[in-house]
mmCIF file of C-alpha atoms and ligand atoms in Angstrom:
data_model
loop_
_atom_site.group_PDB
_atom_site.id
_atom_site.type_symbol
_atom_site.label_atom_id
_atom_site.label_comp_id
_atom_site.label_asym_id
_atom_site.label_seq_id
_atom_site.Cartn_x
_atom_site.Cartn_y
_atom_site.Cartn_z
ATOM 1 C CA ASP Q 21 -30.147 -26.411 107.376
ATOM 2 C CA ILE Q 22 -32.125 -29.376 108.325
ATOM 3 C CA GLU Q 23 -35.257 -28.190 110.427
ATOM 4 C CA LEU Q 24 -36.754 -31.538 110.949
ATOM 5 C CA ALA Q 25 -35.653 -35.114 110.738
ATOM 6 C CA ILE Q 26 -38.297 -37.809 110.782
ATOM 7 C CA LYS Q 27 -37.940 -41.529 111.622
ATOM 8 C CA VAL Q 28 -40.442 -43.485 109.619
ATOM 9 C CA VAL Q 29 -41.165 -47.260 110.431
ATOM 10 C CA ILE Q 30 -42.462 -49.373 107.618
ATOM 11 C CA VAL Q 31 -44.113 -52.544 108.686
ATOM 12 C CA GLY Q 32 -46.221 -55.325 107.198
ATOM 13 C CA ASN Q 33 -45.921 -58.890 106.333
ATOM 14 C CA GLY Q 34 -42.854 -60.366 104.450
ATOM 15 C CA GLY Q 35 -42.996 -59.928 100.683
ATOM 16 C CA VAL Q 36 -45.232 -56.984 100.419
ATOM 17 C CA GLY Q 37 -42.469 -54.765 99.032
ATOM 18 C CA LYS Q 38 -41.180 -52.732 102.248
ATOM 19 C CA SER Q 39 -37.557 -53.091 101.351
ATOM 20 C CA SER Q 40 -38.191 -52.317 97.762
ATOM 21 C CA MET Q 41 -40.132 -49.142 98.785
ATOM 22 C CA ILE Q 42 -37.127 -47.956 100.730
ATOM 23 C CA GLN Q 43 -34.693 -48.681 98.002
ATOM 24 C CA ARG Q 44 -37.074 -47.022 95.455
ATOM 25 C CA TYR Q 45 -37.686 -43.855 97.477
ATOM 26 C CA CYS Q 46 -34.091 -43.377 98.666
ATOM 27 C CA LYS Q 47 -32.024 -44.651 95.751
ATOM 28 C CA GLY Q 48 -34.515 -44.437 92.915
ATOM 29 C CA ILE Q 49 -33.995 -48.219 92.028
ATOM 30 C CA PHE Q 50 -36.244 -51.292 91.609
ATOM 31 C CA THR Q 51 -34.648 -54.684 91.507
ATOM 32 C CA LYS Q 52 -36.825 -57.861 91.260
ATOM 33 C CA ASP Q 53 -34.511 -59.952 93.422
ATOM 34 C CA TYR Q 54 -33.592 -57.478 96.044
ATOM 35 C CA LYS Q 55 -31.969 -59.632 98.763
ATOM 36 C CA LYS Q 56 -32.945 -59.299 102.300
ATOM 37 C CA THR Q 57 -29.894 -57.609 103.902
ATOM 38 C CA ILE Q 58 -29.491 -58.599 107.606
ATOM 39 C CA GLY Q 59 -28.497 -55.634 109.657
ATOM 40 C CA VAL Q 60 -29.348 -52.848 107.237
ATOM 41 C CA ASP Q 61 -30.769 -50.192 109.351
ATOM 42 C CA PHE Q 62 -31.879 -47.231 107.417
ATOM 43 C CA LEU Q 63 -31.725 -45.017 104.357
ATOM 44 C CA GLU Q 64 -32.591 -41.442 104.077
ATOM 45 C CA ARG Q 65 -33.817 -38.843 101.637
ATOM 46 C CA GLN Q 66 -34.059 -34.996 102.012
ATOM 47 C CA ILE Q 67 -37.078 -33.154 100.687
ATOM 48 C CA GLU Q 68 -38.608 -29.790 101.123
ATOM 49 C CA ILE Q 69 -41.872 -29.100 102.904
ATOM 50 C CA ASP Q 70 -43.169 -25.594 102.914
ATOM 51 C CA GLY Q 71 -39.866 -24.192 102.086
ATOM 52 C CA GLU Q 72 -37.953 -26.163 104.792
ATOM 53 C CA ASP Q 73 -35.639 -29.081 104.502
ATOM 54 C CA VAL Q 74 -36.904 -32.177 106.073
ATOM 55 C CA ARG Q 75 -34.777 -35.367 106.489
ATOM 56 C CA ILE Q 76 -36.808 -38.519 106.059
ATOM 57 C CA MET Q 77 -35.107 -41.556 107.730
ATOM 58 C CA LEU Q 78 -36.681 -44.955 106.568
ATOM 59 C CA TRP Q 79 -35.947 -47.893 108.857
ATOM 60 C CA ASP Q 80 -36.093 -51.439 107.364
ATOM 61 C CA THR Q 81 -37.015 -54.504 109.402
ATOM 62 C CA ALA Q 82 -34.456 -56.839 107.661
ATOM 63 C CA GLY Q 83 -36.966 -59.585 107.469
ATOM 64 C CA GLN Q 84 -37.483 -59.797 111.314
ATOM 65 C CA GLU Q 85 -41.321 -59.496 110.604
ATOM 66 C CA GLU Q 86 -41.390 -62.976 109.285
ATOM 67 C CA PHE Q 87 -40.549 -64.213 112.656
ATOM 68 C CA ASP Q 88 -42.672 -61.801 114.568
ATOM 69 C CA CYS Q 89 -39.489 -60.535 116.369
ATOM 70 C CA ILE Q 90 -39.375 -56.825 115.456
ATOM 71 C CA THR Q 91 -37.354 -55.327 118.325
ATOM 72 C CA LYS Q 92 -38.346 -52.465 120.412
ATOM 73 C CA ALA Q 93 -35.265 -50.631 119.162
ATOM 74 C CA TYR Q 94 -36.867 -50.657 115.636
ATOM 75 C CA TYR Q 95 -39.770 -48.582 116.808
ATOM 76 C CA ARG Q 96 -37.991 -46.307 119.340
ATOM 77 C CA GLY Q 97 -38.502 -42.654 118.419
ATOM 78 C CA ALA Q 98 -40.486 -43.233 115.327
ATOM 79 C CA GLN Q 99 -42.717 -40.124 114.444
ATOM 80 C CA ALA Q 100 -44.621 -41.725 111.585
ATOM 81 C CA SER Q 101 -45.415 -45.127 110.305
ATOM 82 C CA VAL Q 102 -46.374 -46.969 107.028
ATOM 83 C CA LEU Q 103 -48.448 -50.071 107.275
ATOM 84 C CA VAL Q 104 -48.047 -51.928 103.987
ATOM 85 C CA PHE Q 105 -49.990 -54.764 102.478
ATOM 86 C CA SER Q 106 -49.930 -56.312 98.903
ATOM 87 C CA THR Q 107 -52.657 -56.303 96.413
ATOM 88 C CA THR Q 108 -51.998 -59.874 95.673
ATOM 89 C CA ASP Q 109 -51.692 -61.203 99.363
ATOM 90 C CA ARG Q 110 -54.987 -61.517 101.286
ATOM 91 C CA ALA Q 111 -53.187 -62.518 104.552
ATOM 92 C CA SER Q 112 -50.981 -59.377 104.434
ATOM 93 C CA PHE Q 113 -54.329 -57.184 104.172
ATOM 94 C CA GLU Q 114 -55.738 -59.128 107.121
ATOM 95 C CA ALA Q 115 -52.700 -58.442 109.184
ATOM 96 C CA ILE Q 116 -52.958 -54.545 108.856
ATOM 97 C CA LYS Q 117 -54.942 -54.260 112.222
ATOM 98 C CA ASP Q 118 -52.418 -56.166 114.086
ATOM 99 C CA TRP Q 119 -49.493 -54.009 112.588
ATOM 100 C CA LYS Q 120 -51.295 -51.048 113.530
ATOM 101 C CA ARG Q 121 -51.696 -52.287 117.156
ATOM 102 C CA LYS Q 122 -48.074 -52.994 117.371
ATOM 103 C CA VAL Q 123 -47.004 -49.549 116.284
ATOM 104 C CA GLU Q 124 -49.322 -48.056 118.623
ATOM 105 C CA ASN Q 125 -48.069 -50.387 121.568
ATOM 106 C CA GLU Q 126 -44.544 -48.803 120.840
ATOM 107 C CA CYS Q 127 -45.126 -45.435 119.606
ATOM 108 C CA ASN Q 128 -48.582 -44.267 120.830
ATOM 109 C CA GLU Q 129 -50.501 -42.251 118.158
ATOM 110 C CA ILE Q 130 -48.228 -41.197 115.230
ATOM 111 C CA PRO Q 131 -49.223 -40.107 111.709
ATOM 112 C CA THR Q 132 -49.786 -43.358 109.797
ATOM 113 C CA VAL Q 133 -50.528 -44.349 106.240
ATOM 114 C CA ILE Q 134 -51.965 -47.612 104.925
ATOM 115 C CA VAL Q 135 -50.290 -48.509 101.657
ATOM 116 C CA GLN Q 136 -51.821 -50.936 99.223
ATOM 117 C CA ASN Q 137 -48.713 -51.889 97.231
ATOM 118 C CA LYS Q 138 -48.403 -53.836 93.919
ATOM 119 C CA ILE Q 139 -51.243 -51.865 92.384
ATOM 120 C CA ASP Q 140 -49.619 -52.777 88.946
ATOM 121 C CA LEU Q 141 -50.970 -56.362 89.657
ATOM 122 C CA ILE Q 142 -54.641 -55.098 90.168
ATOM 123 C CA GLU Q 143 -55.825 -57.801 87.832
ATOM 124 C CA GLN Q 144 -54.712 -60.363 90.331
ATOM 125 C CA ALA Q 145 -56.137 -58.550 93.201
ATOM 126 C CA VAL Q 146 -57.419 -60.498 96.185
ATOM 127 C CA VAL Q 147 -58.969 -57.606 97.986
ATOM 128 C CA THR Q 148 -61.798 -55.284 96.857
ATOM 129 C CA ALA Q 149 -61.405 -51.463 96.820
ATOM 130 C CA ASP Q 150 -64.467 -51.230 99.069
ATOM 131 C CA GLU Q 151 -62.873 -53.427 101.868
ATOM 132 C CA VAL Q 152 -59.650 -51.647 101.739
ATOM 133 C CA GLU Q 153 -61.377 -48.254 102.039
ATOM 134 C CA THR Q 154 -63.637 -49.556 104.859
ATOM 135 C CA LEU Q 155 -60.454 -50.654 106.775
ATOM 136 C CA ALA Q 156 -58.659 -47.400 106.349
ATOM 137 C CA LYS Q 157 -61.736 -45.501 107.619
ATOM 138 C CA LEU Q 158 -62.035 -47.849 110.624
ATOM 139 C CA LEU Q 159 -58.343 -47.391 111.578
ATOM 140 C CA ASN Q 160 -58.589 -43.602 110.817
ATOM 141 C CA CYS Q 161 -55.726 -43.704 108.455
ATOM 142 C CA ARG Q 162 -54.996 -42.191 105.033
ATOM 143 C CA LEU Q 163 -54.938 -44.827 102.333
ATOM 144 C CA ILE Q 164 -52.421 -44.625 99.399
ATOM 145 C CA ARG Q 165 -52.227 -47.128 96.629
ATOM 146 C CA THR Q 166 -48.794 -47.626 95.195
ATOM 147 C CA SER Q 167 -46.701 -49.560 92.785
ATOM 148 C CA VAL Q 168 -43.005 -49.522 93.916
ATOM 149 C CA LYS Q 169 -42.267 -51.282 90.611
ATOM 150 C CA GLU Q 170 -43.923 -48.668 88.391
ATOM 151 C CA ASP Q 171 -42.921 -45.821 90.767
ATOM 152 C CA ILE Q 172 -46.478 -44.851 91.293
ATOM 153 C CA ASN Q 173 -47.357 -42.748 94.405
ATOM 154 C CA VAL Q 174 -44.261 -43.732 96.446
ATOM 155 C CA ALA Q 175 -43.234 -40.234 97.011
ATOM 156 C CA SER Q 176 -46.635 -39.327 98.059
ATOM 157 C CA VAL Q 177 -46.470 -41.508 101.022
ATOM 158 C CA PHE Q 178 -43.493 -39.800 102.574
ATOM 159 C CA ARG Q 179 -44.567 -36.289 101.551
ATOM 160 C CA TYR Q 180 -47.972 -36.853 103.233
ATOM 161 C CA LEU Q 181 -46.274 -38.122 106.468
ATOM 162 C CA ALA Q 182 -43.673 -35.264 106.565
ATOM 163 C CA THR Q 183 -46.472 -32.575 106.044
ATOM 164 C CA LYS Q 184 -48.218 -34.268 108.860
ATOM 165 C CA CYS Q 185 -45.168 -34.240 111.242
ATOM 166 C CA HIS Q 186 -44.359 -30.663 110.246
ATOM 167 C CA GLN Q 187 -47.799 -29.392 111.220
ATOM 168 C CA LEU Q 188 -47.366 -31.013 114.812
HETATM 169 P P1 LIG C 16 -40.335 -57.106 102.023
HETATM 170 O O1 LIG C 16 -40.443 -58.410 102.550
HETATM 171 O O2 LIG C 16 -41.808 -56.359 102.361
HETATM 172 O O3 LIG C 16 -39.376 -56.134 102.372
HETATM 173 O O4 LIG C 16 -40.660 -57.058 100.263
HETATM 174 P P2 LIG C 16 -39.529 -56.984 99.267
HETATM 175 O O5 LIG C 16 -39.252 -55.424 99.078
HETATM 176 O O6 LIG C 16 -38.398 -57.778 99.539
HETATM 177 O O7 LIG C 16 -40.396 -57.418 97.926
HETATM 178 C C1 LIG C 16 -40.839 -58.666 97.869
HETATM 179 C C2 LIG C 16 -41.028 -58.932 96.290
HETATM 180 O O8 LIG C 16 -42.136 -58.275 95.866
HETATM 181 C C3 LIG C 16 -39.808 -58.591 95.510
HETATM 182 O O9 LIG C 16 -39.643 -59.578 94.542
HETATM 183 C C4 LIG C 16 -40.132 -57.275 94.820
HETATM 184 O O10 LIG C 16 -39.471 -57.180 93.697
HETATM 185 C C5 LIG C 16 -41.627 -57.419 94.666
HETATM 186 N N1 LIG C 16 -42.403 -56.158 94.668
HETATM 187 C C6 LIG C 16 -42.180 -55.020 95.471
HETATM 188 N N2 LIG C 16 -42.909 -53.962 95.080
HETATM 189 C C7 LIG C 16 -43.603 -54.475 94.039
HETATM 190 C C8 LIG C 16 -44.651 -53.834 93.135
HETATM 191 O O11 LIG C 16 -45.067 -52.667 93.385
HETATM 192 N N3 LIG C 16 -45.116 -54.515 92.242
HETATM 193 C C9 LIG C 16 -44.720 -55.733 91.860
HETATM 194 N N4 LIG C 16 -45.304 -56.459 90.780
HETATM 195 N N5 LIG C 16 -43.763 -56.365 92.616
HETATM 196 C C10 LIG C 16 -43.246 -55.753 93.739
HETATM 197 MG MG1 LIG C 17 -37.630 -56.555 103.386
#
């Protein structure tokens, strides 16, 4: 029996790895040239939290973020959010505050994680560990560093959010 189904929205600038993260978590695959699929809405995965089955539903933006036109429908009913930036894309880091505000405008306060993706490219980092940690504190969000490519910490993101939602 599914006790809880959680809609999670995943936002951040284009190219940070959002679609890859959803594919990785729900299908267990990583493809370098994952094509943006217009109209794909969501994938899901079932996990167990404290002995209860929880269905995690991950909604993809299908590239709308690049035109700043994510619809209200995308956010509707979301119970948790992931704000993603890339280790190698400074602008995507600087946009995190704006993404937080957009989620808050549509969903009020929901459990949220800041994800620093592409940690496998740490040698090409354009952000320091310090500034990332400072931002996470300022926005009062858990910070998780991931590599979707190497499958590092991806499952922890959703386990953390599901646990938070389960406690509410
Ligand atoms: P989106 O626009 O945020 O949905 O980003 P995509 O999922 O389309 O990914 C953009 C590019 O980054 C693709 O070429 C992915 O293969 C690549 N990518 C995603 N995650 C990682 C990662 O953890 N490490 C590396 N090196 N590349 C990644
Ligand atoms: Mg995408």
